[in-house]
Coordinates of C-alpha atoms in Angstrom, one line a residue:
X1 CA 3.7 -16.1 7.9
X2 CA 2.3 -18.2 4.7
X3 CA 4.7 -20.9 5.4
X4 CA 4.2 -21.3 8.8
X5 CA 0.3 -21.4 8.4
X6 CA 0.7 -23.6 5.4
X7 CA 2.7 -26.0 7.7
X8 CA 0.5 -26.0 10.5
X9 CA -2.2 -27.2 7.9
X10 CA -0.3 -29.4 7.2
X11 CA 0.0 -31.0 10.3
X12 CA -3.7 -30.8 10.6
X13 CA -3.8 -33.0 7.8
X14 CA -1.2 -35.7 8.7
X15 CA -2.7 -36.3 12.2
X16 CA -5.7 -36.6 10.2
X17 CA -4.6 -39.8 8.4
X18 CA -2.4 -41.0 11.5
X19 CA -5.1 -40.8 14.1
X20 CA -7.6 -42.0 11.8
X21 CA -5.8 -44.8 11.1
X22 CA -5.1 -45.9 15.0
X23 CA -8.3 -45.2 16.6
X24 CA -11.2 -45.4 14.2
X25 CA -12.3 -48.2 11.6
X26 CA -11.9 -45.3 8.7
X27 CA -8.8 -44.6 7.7
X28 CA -8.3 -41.9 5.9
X29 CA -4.4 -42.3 4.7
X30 CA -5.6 -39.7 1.7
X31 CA -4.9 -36.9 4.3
X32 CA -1.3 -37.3 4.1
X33 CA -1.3 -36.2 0.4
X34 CA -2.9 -32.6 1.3
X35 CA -0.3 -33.3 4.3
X36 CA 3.0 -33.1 2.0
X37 CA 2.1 -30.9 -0.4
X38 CA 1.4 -27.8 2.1
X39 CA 4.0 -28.4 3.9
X40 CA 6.4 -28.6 1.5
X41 CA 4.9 -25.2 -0.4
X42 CA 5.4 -24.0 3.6
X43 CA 8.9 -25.3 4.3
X44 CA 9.9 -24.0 0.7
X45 CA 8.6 -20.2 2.0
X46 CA 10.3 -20.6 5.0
X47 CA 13.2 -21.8 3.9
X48 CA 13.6 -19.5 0.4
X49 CA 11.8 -17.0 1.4
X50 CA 9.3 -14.7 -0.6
X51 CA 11.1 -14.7 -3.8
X52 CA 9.3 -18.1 -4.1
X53 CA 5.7 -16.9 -4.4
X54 CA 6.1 -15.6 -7.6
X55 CA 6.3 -19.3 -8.9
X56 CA 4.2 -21.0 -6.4
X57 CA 1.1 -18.7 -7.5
X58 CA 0.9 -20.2 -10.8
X59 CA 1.4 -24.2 -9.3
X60 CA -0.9 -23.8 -6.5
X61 CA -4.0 -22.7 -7.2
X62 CA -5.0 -25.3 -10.0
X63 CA -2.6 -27.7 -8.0
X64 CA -5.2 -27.3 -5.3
X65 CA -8.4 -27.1 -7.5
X66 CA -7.9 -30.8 -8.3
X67 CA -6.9 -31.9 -5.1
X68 CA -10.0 -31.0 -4.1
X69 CA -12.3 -32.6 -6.6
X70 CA -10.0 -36.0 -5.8
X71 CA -10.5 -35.5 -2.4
X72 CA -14.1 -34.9 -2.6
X73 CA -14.4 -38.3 -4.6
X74 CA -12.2 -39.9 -1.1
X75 CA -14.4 -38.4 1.7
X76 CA -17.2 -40.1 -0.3
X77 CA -15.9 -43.1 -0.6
X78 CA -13.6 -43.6 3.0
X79 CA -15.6 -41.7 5.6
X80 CA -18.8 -42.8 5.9
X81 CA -19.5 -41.4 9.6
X82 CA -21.8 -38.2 8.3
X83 CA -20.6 -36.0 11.7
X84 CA -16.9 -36.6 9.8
X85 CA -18.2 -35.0 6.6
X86 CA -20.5 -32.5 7.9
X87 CA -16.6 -31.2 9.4
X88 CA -14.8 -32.0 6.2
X89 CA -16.8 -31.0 3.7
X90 CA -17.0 -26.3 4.7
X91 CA -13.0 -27.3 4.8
X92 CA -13.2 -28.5 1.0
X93 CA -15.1 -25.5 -0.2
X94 CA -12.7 -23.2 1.6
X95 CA -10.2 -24.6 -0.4
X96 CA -11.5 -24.7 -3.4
X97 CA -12.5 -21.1 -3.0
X98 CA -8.7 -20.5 -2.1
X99 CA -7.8 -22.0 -5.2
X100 CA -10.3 -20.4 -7.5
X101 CA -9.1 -16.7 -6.0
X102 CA -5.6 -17.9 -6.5
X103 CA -6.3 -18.7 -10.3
X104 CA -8.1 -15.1 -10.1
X105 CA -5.0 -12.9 -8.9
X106 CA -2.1 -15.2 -10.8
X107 CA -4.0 -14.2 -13.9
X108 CA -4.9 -10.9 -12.8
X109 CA -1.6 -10.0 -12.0
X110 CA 0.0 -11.2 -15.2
X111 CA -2.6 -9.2 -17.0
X112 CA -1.2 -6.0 -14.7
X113 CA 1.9 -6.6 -15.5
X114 CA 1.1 -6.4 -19.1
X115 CA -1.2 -3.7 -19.4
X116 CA 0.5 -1.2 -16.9
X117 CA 4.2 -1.3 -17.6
X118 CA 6.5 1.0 -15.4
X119 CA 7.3 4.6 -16.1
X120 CA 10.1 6.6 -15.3
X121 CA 13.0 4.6 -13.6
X122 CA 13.5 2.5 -10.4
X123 CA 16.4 3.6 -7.7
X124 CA 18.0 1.8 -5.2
X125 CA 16.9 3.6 -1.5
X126 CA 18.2 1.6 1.5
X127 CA 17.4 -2.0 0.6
X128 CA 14.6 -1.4 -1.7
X129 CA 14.1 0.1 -5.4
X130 CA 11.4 3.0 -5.5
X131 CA 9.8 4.5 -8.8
X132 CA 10.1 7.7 -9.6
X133 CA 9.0 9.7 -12.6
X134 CA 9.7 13.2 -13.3
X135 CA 8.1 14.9 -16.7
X136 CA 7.9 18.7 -17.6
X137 CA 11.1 21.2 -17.0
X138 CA 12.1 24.1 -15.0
X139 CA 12.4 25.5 -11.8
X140 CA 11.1 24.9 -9.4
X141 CA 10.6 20.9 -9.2
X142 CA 7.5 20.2 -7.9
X143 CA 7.8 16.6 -5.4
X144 CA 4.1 15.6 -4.7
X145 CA 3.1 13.2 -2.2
X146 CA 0.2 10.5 -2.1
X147 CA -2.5 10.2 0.5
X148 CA -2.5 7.1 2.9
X149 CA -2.7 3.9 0.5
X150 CA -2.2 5.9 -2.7
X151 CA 0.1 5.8 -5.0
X152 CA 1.5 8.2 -7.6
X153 CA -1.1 7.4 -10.7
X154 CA -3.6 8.9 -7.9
X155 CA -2.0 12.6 -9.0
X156 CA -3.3 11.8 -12.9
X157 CA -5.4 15.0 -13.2
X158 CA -2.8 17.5 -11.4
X159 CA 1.2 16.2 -12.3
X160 CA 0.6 16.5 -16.3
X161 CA -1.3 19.4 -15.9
X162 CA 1.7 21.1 -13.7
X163 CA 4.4 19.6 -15.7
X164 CA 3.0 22.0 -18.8
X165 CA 4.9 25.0 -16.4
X166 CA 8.0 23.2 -14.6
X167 CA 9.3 20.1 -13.5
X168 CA 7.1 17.6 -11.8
X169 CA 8.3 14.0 -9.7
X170 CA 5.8 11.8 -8.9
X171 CA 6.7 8.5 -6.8
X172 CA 6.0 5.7 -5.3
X173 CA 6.3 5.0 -1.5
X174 CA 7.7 1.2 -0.6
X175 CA 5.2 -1.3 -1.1
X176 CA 3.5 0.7 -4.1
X177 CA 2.5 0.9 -7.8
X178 CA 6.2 -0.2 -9.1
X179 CA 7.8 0.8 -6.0
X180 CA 9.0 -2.3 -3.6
X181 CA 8.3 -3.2 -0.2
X182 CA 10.7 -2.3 2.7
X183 CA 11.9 -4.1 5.6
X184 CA 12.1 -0.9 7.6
X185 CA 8.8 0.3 9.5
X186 CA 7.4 3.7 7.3
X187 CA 7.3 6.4 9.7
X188 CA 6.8 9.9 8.2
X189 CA 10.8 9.8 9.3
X190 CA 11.7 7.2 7.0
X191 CA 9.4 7.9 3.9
X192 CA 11.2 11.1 4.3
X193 CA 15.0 9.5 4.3
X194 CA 13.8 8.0 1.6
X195 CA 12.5 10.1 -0.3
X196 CA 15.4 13.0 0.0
X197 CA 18.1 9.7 -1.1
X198 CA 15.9 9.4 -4.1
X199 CA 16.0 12.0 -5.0
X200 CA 19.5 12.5 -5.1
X201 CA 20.5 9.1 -6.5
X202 CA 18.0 10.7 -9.5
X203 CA 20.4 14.2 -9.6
X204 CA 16.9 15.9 -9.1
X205 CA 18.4 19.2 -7.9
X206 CA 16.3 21.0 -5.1
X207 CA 15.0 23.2 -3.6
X208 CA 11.7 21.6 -4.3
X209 CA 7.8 23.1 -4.2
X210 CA 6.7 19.4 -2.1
X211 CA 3.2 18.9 -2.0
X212 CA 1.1 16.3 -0.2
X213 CA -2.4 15.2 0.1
X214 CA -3.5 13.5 3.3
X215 CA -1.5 11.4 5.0
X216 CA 1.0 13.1 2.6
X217 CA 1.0 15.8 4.4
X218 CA 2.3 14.8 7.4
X219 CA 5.2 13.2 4.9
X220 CA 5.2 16.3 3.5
X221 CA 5.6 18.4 6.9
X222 CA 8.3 16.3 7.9
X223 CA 10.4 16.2 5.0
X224 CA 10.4 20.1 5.4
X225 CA 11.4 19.6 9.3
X226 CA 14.0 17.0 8.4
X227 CA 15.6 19.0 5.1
X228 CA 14.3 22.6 5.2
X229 CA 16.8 24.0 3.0
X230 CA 15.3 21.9 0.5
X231 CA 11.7 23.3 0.4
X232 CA 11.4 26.0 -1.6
X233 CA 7.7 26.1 -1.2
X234 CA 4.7 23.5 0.5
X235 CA 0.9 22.9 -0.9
X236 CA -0.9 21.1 2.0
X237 CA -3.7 19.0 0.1
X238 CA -6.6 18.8 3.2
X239 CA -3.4 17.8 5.3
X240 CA -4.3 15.2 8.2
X241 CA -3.2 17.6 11.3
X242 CA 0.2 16.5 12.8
X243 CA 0.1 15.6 16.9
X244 CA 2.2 17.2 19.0
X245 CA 3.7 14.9 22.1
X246 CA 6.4 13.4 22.7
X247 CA 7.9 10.6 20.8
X248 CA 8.3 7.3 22.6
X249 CA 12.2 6.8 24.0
X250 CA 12.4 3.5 23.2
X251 CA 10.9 2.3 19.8
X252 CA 10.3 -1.0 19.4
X253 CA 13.3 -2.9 17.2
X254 CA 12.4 -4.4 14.0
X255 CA 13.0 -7.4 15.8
X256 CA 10.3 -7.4 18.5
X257 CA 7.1 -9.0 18.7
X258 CA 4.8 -7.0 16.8
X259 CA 0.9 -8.1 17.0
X260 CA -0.6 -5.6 14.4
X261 CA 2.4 -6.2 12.2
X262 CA 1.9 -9.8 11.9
X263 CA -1.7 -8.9 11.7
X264 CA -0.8 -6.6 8.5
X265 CA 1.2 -9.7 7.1
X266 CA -1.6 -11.8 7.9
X267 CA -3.9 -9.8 6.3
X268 CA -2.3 -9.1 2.8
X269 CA -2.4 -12.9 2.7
X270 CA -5.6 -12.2 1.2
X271 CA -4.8 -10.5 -1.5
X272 CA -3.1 -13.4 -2.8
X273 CA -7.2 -15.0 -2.7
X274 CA -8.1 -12.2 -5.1
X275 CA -9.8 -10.6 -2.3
X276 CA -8.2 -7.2 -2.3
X277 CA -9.0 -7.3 -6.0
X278 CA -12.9 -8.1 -6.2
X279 CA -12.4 -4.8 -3.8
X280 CA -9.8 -2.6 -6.5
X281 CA -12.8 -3.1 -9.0
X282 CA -14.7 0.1 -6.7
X283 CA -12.2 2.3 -6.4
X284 CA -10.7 5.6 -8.5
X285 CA -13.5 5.5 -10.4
X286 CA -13.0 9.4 -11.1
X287 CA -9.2 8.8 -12.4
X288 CA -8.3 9.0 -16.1
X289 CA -9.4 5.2 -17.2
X290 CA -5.3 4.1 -17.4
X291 CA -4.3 5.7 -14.4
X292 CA -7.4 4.4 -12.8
X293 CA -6.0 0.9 -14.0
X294 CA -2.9 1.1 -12.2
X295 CA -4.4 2.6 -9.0
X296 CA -6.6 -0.7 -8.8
X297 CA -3.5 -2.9 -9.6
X298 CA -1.3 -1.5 -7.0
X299 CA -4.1 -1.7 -4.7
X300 CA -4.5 -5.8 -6.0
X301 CA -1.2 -6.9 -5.0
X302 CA -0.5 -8.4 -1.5
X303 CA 2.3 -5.9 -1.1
X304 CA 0.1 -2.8 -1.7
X305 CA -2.4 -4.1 0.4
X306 CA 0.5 -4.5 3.5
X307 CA 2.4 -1.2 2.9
X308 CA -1.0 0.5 3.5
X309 CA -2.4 -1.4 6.8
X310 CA 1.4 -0.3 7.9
X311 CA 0.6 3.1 7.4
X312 CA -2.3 3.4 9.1
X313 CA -0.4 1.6 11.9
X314 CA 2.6 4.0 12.1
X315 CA 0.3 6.8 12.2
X316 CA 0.5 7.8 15.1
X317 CA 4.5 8.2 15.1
X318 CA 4.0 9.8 11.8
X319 CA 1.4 12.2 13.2
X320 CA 3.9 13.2 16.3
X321 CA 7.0 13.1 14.1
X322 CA 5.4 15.9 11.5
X323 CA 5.2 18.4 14.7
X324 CA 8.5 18.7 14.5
X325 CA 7.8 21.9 12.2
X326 CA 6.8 24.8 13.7
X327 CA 7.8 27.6 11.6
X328 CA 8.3 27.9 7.5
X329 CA 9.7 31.7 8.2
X330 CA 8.5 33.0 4.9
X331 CA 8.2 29.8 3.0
X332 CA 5.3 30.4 0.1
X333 CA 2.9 27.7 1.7
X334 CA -1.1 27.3 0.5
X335 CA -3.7 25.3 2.8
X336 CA -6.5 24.0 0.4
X337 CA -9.3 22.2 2.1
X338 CA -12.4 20.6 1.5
X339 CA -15.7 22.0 1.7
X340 CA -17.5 19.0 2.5
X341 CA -17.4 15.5 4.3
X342 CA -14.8 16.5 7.1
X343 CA -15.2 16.5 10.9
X344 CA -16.2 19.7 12.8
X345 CA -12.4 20.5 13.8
X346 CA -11.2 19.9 10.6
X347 CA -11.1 23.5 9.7
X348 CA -9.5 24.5 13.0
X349 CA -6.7 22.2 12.7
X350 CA -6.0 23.7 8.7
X351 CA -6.4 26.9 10.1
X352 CA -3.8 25.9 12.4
X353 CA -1.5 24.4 9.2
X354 CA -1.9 28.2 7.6
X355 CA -0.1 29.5 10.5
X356 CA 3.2 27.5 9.5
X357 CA 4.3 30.3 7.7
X358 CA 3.9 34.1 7.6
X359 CA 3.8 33.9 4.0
X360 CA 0.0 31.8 3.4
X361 CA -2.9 31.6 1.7
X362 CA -5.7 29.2 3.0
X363 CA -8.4 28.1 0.7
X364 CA -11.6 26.2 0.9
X365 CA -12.9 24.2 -1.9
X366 CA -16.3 24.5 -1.8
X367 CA -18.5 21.6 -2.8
X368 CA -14.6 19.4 -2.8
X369 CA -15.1 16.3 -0.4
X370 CA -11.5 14.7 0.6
X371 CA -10.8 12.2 -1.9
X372 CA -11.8 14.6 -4.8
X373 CA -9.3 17.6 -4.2
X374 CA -7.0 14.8 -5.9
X375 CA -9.1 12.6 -8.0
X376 CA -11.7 14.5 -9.3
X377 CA -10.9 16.6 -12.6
X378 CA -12.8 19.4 -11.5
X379 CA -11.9 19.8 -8.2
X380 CA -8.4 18.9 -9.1
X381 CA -8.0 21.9 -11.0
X382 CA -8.1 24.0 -7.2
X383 CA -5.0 21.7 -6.5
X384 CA -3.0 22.4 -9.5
X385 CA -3.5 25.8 -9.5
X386 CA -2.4 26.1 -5.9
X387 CA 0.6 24.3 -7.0
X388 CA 1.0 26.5 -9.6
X389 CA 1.0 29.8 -7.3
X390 CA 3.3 28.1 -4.8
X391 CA 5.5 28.1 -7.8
X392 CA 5.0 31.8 -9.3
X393 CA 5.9 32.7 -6.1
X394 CA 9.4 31.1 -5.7
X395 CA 10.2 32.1 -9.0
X396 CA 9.1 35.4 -8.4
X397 CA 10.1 35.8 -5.0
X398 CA 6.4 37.9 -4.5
X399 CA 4.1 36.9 -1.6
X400 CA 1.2 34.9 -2.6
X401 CA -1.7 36.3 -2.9
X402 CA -4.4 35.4 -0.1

């Protein structure tokens, strides 16, 4: 997508020169140096592929910065029509903007990378290497999943504070914190392939209590549908209600035309402006002040920004795919909601999550808004603990205690 924009610019450019040249008494042959060197940044991504960002965002950004300023200096001195420069001059800024933003996220990133090293290990998972970190020991493991565009620093308050009674994996989903991006649409049926293969490529033995706020629950729902000897037990974090209907018989391939995904890839583009990190500056503000590092650093990067317009995208098949299950027989399962800030039905469709299994205990946080069941230390505390009884239970094989 980059290189084929960055070659239609460059075209832009060339005509620029060329037609200026044959039609006007102004020629402006100083286009076709903006003219070669976007499209040979383009041809290079096009022909190299992505691998070769990583070194053309250090060259372009102050590449571009003083192409600018020495095309500035030629529009003064070549194009003396002042319609010409009224059009050429909001194109300079623009660039120059681009180019101070790319100066921003180069350096931004490289300070990330520094301050926010990777824990735990990375795994090969069909094509792709996702993290995973496990801390704390015994039995039970506990397997937590984010909420829609989080990753697994977002569970700060709650996985160290369960990992001081059993086993705890926290991940990342493709795309995130150290995890990276797939090629493969994530569907709730795919994160949870993936998921199940890493944790058997990390000889994590199950069966697990999973966990998942959010769009994590519908992860979460379907992991259990797909694997349900695996789930041992199942904490639904304010869930987002899975959608029963019928799943389309004939998915799109990966190869089809896909508006909102090239819309996605457009998009992230910004990121690499330092866009999507003037915006990471406002968010988990309530996280631990490392953890709340690496949330806004994930959420910085052009590849966290994609994997979580994809989400929101696949929802719908996610939603539909996490009806699927219909019955946790006696599976220890607790429905924790918020108190505040949801929509009138919200309670209706978590009452309807608490019927999953005959074995249930549904709990409203009181005061708790969404976001906060998860990133605020207080309110947190309601999630660990219902963690913590899904646990006591397995191990004690007692119902819980409603």
């Amino acid at each position: 997508m980059t290189g084929a924009l960055l070659c239609g610019f460059a075209l832009g450019w060339a005509m620029l020169a060329v037609f200026s040249v044959r039609f006007t008494d102004q020629p402006q042959r100083w286009a076709l140096v903006p003219s070669v060197f976007m499209g040979v940044g383009g041809l290079l991504l096009l022909a190299f592929g992505s691998w070769t960002t990583g070194v053309l965002s250090w060259v372009w950004p102050p590449v571009l910065l003083a192409m600018v300023a020495w095309m500035v200096v030629r529009v003064r001195r070549d194009l003396h029509s002042r319609s010409g420069r009224v059009l050429l001059y909001p194109v300079l800024v623009v660039l120059a903007l681009a180019a101070v933003g790319g100066v921003y996220q180069a350096l931004g990133a490289a300070a990330d990378a520094r301050a926010y090293p990777m824990p735990g290990q990375l795994l090969a998972v069909d094509g792709h290497r996702l993290h995973l970190q496990c801390t704390g020991s015994g039995s039970p493991t506990v397997v937590v999943q984010p909420g829609g565009g989080e990753m697994s620093s977002n569970w700060a308050w709650i996985a160290p504070a369960v990992a001081r009674t059993t086993r705890v994996c926290v991940y990342d989903r493709a795309g995130r914190g150290w995890s990276e991006p797939a090629d493969t649409a994530q569907d709730a049926e795919q994160i949870s392939a993936d998921l199940h293969t890493l944790l058997q490529r990390a000889n994590v033995p199950g069966p697990y209590v999973v966990a998942g706020h959010s769009f994590g629950g519908l992860y979460t729902l379907t992991f259990a549908a797909r694997y349900p000897d695996d789930v041992a037990g199942m904490v639904l974090v304010d869930s987002t209600a899975p959608t029963p209907g019928a799943t389309p018989t004939a998915p799109r391939s990966a190869s089809s035309y896909d508006v909102l995904g090239r819309a996605s890839a457009l998009l992230s583009g910004s990121a690499r402006v330092g866009l999507s990190r003037l915006y990471a500056t406002t968010e988990a503000g309530t996280l631990p002040p490392r953890s709340r590092g690496q949330v806004r650093a994930s959420m910085a990067t052009p590849e966290g920004v994609r994997s979580t317009i994809d989400e929101y995208i696949q929802a719908g098949a996610s939603a539909r795919e996490a009806a699927s299950l219909t019955d946790l027989a006696a599976t220890p399962l607790v429905v924790l909601t918020a108190g505040v800030g949801s929509a009138p039905d919200w309670s209706t469709k978590q009452d309807r999550l608490a019927t999953l299994s005959t074995n249930t205990s549904h709990r409203t946080v009181e005061g708790a808004a969404h976001a906060e069941l998860v990133a605020n230390e207080a309110d947190a505390a309601n999630t660990t603990q219902a963690i913590l009884d899904v646990v006591a239970a397995v191990r004690s094989n007692q119902p819980l205690a409603r």
